[in-house]
Coordinates of C-alpha atoms in Angstrom, one line a residue:
X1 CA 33.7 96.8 20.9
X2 CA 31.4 95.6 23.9
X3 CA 33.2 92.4 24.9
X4 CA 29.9 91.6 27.1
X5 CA 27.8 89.9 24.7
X6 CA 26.4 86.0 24.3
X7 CA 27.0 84.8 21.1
X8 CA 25.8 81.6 19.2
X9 CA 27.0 81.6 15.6
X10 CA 25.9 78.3 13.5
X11 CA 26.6 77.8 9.5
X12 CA 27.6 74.0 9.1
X13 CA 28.2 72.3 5.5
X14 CA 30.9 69.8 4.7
X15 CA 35.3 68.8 4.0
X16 CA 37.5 66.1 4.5
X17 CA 40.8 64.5 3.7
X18 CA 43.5 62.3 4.9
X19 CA 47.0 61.4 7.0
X20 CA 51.8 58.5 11.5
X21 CA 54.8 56.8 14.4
X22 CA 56.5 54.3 15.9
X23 CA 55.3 52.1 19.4
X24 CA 57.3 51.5 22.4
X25 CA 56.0 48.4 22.5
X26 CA 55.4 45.0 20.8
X27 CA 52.9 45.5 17.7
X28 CA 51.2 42.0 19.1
X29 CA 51.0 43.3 22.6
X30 CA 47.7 43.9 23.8
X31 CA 46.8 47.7 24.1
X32 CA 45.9 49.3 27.3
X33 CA 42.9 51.9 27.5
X34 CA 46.1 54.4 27.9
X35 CA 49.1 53.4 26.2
X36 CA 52.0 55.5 26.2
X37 CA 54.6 55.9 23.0
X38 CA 56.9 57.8 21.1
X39 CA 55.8 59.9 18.6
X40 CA 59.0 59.4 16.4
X41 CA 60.7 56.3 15.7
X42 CA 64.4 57.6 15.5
X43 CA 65.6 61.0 17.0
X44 CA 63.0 63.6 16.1
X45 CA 64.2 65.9 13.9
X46 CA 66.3 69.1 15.5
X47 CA 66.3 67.0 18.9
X48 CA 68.6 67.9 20.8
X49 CA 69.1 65.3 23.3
X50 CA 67.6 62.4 24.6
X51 CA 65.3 63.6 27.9
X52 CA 61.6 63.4 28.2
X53 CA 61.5 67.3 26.8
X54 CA 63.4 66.4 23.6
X55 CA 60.8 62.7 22.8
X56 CA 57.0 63.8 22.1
X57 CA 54.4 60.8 23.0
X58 CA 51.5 60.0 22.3
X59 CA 49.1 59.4 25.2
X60 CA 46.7 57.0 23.7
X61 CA 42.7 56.5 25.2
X62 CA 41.3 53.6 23.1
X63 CA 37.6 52.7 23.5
X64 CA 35.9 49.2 22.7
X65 CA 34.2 48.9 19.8
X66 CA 33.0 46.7 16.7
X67 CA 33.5 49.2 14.3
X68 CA 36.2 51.7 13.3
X69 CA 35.9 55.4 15.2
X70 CA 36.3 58.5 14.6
X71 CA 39.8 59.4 16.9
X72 CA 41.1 63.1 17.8
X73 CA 44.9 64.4 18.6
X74 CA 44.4 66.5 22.0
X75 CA 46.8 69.5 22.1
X76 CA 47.1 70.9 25.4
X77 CA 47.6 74.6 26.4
X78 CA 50.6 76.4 27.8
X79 CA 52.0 79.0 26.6
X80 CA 54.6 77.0 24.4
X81 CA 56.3 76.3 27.8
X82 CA 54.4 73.6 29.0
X83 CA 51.3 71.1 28.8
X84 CA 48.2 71.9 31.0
X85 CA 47.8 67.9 31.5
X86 CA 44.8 67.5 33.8
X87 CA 42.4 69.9 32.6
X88 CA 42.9 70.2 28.8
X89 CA 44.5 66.7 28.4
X90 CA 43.3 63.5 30.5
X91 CA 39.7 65.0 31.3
X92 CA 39.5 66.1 27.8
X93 CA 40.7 62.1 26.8
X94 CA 38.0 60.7 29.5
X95 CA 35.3 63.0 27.6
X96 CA 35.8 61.4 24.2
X97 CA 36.0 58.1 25.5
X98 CA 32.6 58.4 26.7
X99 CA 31.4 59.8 23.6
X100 CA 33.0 56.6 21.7
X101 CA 36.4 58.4 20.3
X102 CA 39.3 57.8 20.9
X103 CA 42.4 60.1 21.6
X104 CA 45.6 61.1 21.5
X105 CA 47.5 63.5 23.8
X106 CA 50.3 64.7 21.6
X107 CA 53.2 65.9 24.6
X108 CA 54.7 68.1 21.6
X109 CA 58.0 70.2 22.1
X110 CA 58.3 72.9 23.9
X111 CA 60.8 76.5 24.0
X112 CA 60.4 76.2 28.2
X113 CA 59.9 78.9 30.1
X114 CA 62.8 80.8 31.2
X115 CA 65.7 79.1 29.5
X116 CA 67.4 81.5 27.4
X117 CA 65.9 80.3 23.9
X118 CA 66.8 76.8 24.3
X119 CA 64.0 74.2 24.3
X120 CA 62.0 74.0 20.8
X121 CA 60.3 76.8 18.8
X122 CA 58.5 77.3 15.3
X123 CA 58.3 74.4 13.5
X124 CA 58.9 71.9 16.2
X125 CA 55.8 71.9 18.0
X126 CA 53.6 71.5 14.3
X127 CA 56.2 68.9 13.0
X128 CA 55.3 67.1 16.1
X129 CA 51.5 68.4 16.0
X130 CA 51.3 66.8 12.1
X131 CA 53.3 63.6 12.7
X132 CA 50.4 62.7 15.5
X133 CA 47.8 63.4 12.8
X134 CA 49.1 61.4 10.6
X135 CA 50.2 58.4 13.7
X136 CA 46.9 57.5 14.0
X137 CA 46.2 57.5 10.3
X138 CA 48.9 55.0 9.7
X139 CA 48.0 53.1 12.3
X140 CA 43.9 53.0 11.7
X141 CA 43.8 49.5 11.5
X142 CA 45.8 48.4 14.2
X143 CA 43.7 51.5 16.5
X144 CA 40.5 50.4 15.1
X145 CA 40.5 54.3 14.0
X146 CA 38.3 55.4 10.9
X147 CA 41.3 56.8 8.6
X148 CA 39.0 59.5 7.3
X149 CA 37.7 60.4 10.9
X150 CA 40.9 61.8 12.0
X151 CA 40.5 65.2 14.2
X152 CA 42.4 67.4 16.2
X153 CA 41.3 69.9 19.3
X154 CA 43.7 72.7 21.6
X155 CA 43.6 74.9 24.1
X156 CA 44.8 78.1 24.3
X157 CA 48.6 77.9 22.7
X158 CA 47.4 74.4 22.0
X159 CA 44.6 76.2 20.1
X160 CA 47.3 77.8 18.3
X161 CA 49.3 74.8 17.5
X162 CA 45.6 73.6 16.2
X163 CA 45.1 76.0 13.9
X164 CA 48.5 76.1 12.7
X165 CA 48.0 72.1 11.6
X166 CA 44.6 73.0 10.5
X167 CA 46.1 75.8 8.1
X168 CA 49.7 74.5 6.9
X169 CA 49.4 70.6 6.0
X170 CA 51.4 68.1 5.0
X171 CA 49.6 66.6 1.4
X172 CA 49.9 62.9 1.2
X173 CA 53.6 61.1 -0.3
X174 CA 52.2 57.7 -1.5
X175 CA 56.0 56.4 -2.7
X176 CA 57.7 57.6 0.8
X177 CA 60.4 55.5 2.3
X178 CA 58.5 57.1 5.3
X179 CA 55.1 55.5 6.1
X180 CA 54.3 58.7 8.0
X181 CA 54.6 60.7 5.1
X182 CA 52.4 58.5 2.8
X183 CA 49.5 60.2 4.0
X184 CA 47.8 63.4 4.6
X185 CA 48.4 65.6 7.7
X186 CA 45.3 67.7 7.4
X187 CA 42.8 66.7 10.3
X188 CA 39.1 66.0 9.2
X189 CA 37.5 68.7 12.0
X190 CA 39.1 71.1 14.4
X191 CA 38.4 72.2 17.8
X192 CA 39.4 75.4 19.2
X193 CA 39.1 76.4 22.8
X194 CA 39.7 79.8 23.4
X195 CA 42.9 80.1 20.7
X196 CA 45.8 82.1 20.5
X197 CA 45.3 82.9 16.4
X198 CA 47.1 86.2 16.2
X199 CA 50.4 86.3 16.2
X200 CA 50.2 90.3 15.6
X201 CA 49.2 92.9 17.5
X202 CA 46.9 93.9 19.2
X203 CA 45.5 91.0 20.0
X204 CA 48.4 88.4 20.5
X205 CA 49.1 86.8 23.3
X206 CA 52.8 88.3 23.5
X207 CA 54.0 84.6 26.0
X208 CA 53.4 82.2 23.1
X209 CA 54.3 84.0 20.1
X210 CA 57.6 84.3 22.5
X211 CA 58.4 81.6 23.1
X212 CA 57.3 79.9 19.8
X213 CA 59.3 82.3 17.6
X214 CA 61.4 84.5 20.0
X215 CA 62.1 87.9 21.1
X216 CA 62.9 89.7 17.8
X217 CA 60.4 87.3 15.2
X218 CA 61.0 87.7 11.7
X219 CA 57.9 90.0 10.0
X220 CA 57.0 86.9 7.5
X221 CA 57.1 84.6 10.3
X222 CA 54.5 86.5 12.4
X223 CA 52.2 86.4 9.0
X224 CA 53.0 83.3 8.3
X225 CA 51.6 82.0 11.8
X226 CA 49.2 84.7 11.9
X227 CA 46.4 81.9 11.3
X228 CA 43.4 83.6 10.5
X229 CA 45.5 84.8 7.5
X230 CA 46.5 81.3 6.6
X231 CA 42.9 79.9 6.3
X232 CA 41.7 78.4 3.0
X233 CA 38.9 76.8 1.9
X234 CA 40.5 73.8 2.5
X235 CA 41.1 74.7 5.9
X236 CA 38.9 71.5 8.0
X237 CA 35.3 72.2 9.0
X238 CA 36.2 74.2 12.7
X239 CA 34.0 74.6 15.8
X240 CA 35.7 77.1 18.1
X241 CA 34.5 78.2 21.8
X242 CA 35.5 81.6 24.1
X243 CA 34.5 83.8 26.5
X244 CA 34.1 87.5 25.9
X245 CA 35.8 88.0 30.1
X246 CA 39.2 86.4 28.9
X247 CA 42.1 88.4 29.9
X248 CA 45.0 86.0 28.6
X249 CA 43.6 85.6 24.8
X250 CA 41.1 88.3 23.5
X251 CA 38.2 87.0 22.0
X252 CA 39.2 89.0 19.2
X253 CA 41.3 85.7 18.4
X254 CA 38.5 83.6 17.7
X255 CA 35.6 86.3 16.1
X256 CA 38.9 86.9 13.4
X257 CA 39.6 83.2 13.1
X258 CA 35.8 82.5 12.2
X259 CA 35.4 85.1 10.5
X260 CA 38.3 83.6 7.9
X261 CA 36.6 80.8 8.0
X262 CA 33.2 82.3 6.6
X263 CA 34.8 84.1 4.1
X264 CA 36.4 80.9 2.8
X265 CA 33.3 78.6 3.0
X266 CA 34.4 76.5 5.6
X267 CA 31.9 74.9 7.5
X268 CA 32.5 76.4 11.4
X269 CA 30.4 77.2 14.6
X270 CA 31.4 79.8 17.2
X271 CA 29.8 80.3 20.4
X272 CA 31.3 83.2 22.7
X273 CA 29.7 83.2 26.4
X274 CA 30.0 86.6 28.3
X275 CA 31.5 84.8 31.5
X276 CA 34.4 83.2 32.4
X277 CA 38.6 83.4 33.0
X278 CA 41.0 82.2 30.2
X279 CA 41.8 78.3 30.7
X280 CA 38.4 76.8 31.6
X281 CA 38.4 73.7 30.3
X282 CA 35.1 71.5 30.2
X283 CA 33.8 74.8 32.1
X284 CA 31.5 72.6 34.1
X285 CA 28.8 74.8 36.8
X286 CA 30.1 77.7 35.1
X287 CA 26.9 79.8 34.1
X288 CA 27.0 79.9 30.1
X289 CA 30.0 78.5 29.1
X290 CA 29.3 75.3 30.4
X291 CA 27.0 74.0 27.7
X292 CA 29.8 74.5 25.3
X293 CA 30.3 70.6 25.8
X294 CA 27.0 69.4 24.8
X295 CA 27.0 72.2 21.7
X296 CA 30.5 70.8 20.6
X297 CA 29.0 67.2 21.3
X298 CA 26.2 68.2 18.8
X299 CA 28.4 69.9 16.1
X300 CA 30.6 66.1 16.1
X301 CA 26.9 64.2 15.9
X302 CA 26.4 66.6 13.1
X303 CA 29.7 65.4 11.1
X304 CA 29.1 61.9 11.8
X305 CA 31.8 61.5 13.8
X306 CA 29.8 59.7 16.7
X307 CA 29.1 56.3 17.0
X308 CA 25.9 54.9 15.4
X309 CA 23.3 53.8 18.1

């Protein structure tokens, strides 16, 4: 297939749903406008010691306002070896904030590169992907978060880990012990940035699926995280962005990924720009791709997820 093509495709409708953590500071304490905490109260579960690496955070951005917002969990890219901070976390953070939402960089666990399959594989990263989901769900009031507003956006592996969260939820336990668990994990809209989604061949990117489920994966593990064979039609109303020059992820990732999504129903918006390396971020002065911000900016006007003027 000609990979050099511009393409700008729009079918919108409608879904929604619901979904926890514990602070590393005084509930009374007033929050900063980034607030760092731990994502689980206790040890997570499969930690396996007690360094940054083993404790996920949250990275919180709040932003001032009268009424409750809509709030996103930011997954940054990686590889599943590490977190691409700067630009597909902070900046991405900073962008919200100035469109009145507030954030959450979720720091989730990691197999690290080069380490002999220690670290953290399948399913620590989406425990850790869900448990933010459902953090700021929990804590909506204290946040002054809109419970049913509750998205989630990655990057490249992140994009992965985003629609792995966006295809295997957690439903809501309303007689948990856990507070967490009482509600929903499923976010309300995704955002994909040029995603790993295959975690077969040919179009895999062969790093993450690695490093996320090994050398020598299990076949029903590859399906299982194969996510544009997990998608439903409850699978959350998805607006995914690419370019057609990446080398790292084929674009083949995303056409499949929406493709799943059309033949479900699910409300979703792909645009694929002809220019443009893997890992671009807000893809600012580059030709094409950089209006993906003000598109994506659009689609969340479009789903009510922007403040009222």
């Amino acid at each position: 297939m000609n990979r050099r093509f511009f393409a700008s495709l729009i079918f919108l409708p409608l879904a929604v749903l619901s979904a926890t953590l514990a602070w590393a500071q005084d509930a009374n304490s007033e929050p900063s406008p980034r607030t760092t905490v731990l994502l689980w109260p206790n040890r997570p579960p499969g930690a396996g010691g007690n360094e940054d690496g083993d404790l996920p955070q949250l990275i919180i951005t709040q932003v001032a306002s009268e009424v409750p917002t809509a709030a996103v969990v930011i997954l940054p890219g990686g590889g599943y070896h590490g977190h691409a901070m700067g630009h597909e976390g902070y900046e991405f953070a900073d962008w919200f904030a100035a469109m009145g939402i507030q954030s959450a960089i979720c720091t989730y666990r990691l197999r690290g590169k080069g380490n002999d399959g220690k670290g953290y594989g399948h399913p620590r990263p989406m425990q850790d992907a869900q448990r933010a989901i459902q953090t700021l769900r929990v804590r909506a009031k204290e946040l002054n978060i809109d419970p049913e507003r509750v998205g989630v956006i990655g990057f490249s592996a992140g994009g992965h880990l985003c629609s792995t969260v966006s295809t295997h939820f957690l439903d809501a336990k309303p007689t948990a012990e856990d507070l967490i668990a009482r509600v929903s994990s499923r976010p309300d809209f995704s955002i994909l940035c040029y995603p790993v989604i295959a975690f077969d061949k040919p179009y895999t990117h062969r790093g993450s699926q690695q490093n996320l489920i090994g050398t020598d994966p299990d076949p029903k593990l590859i399906e299982e995280l194969s996510n544009e064979r997990q998608v439903t039609k409850n699978t959350p109303p998805t607006f995914i962005f690419h370019t057609a020059a990446d080398k790292v992820v084929p674009v083949e990732n995303s056409l499949q990924y929406y493709l799943a999504l059309q033949r479900n129903g699910v409300p979703s918006e792909l645009h694929v720009f002809p220019a443009g390396r893997h890992g671009v971020g807000l893809a600012q002065q580059l030709p094409g791709a950089s209006q993906w911000p003000d598109l994506c900016r659009d689609w969340l006007k479009r789903l009510e997820m922007l403040p009222k003027l």
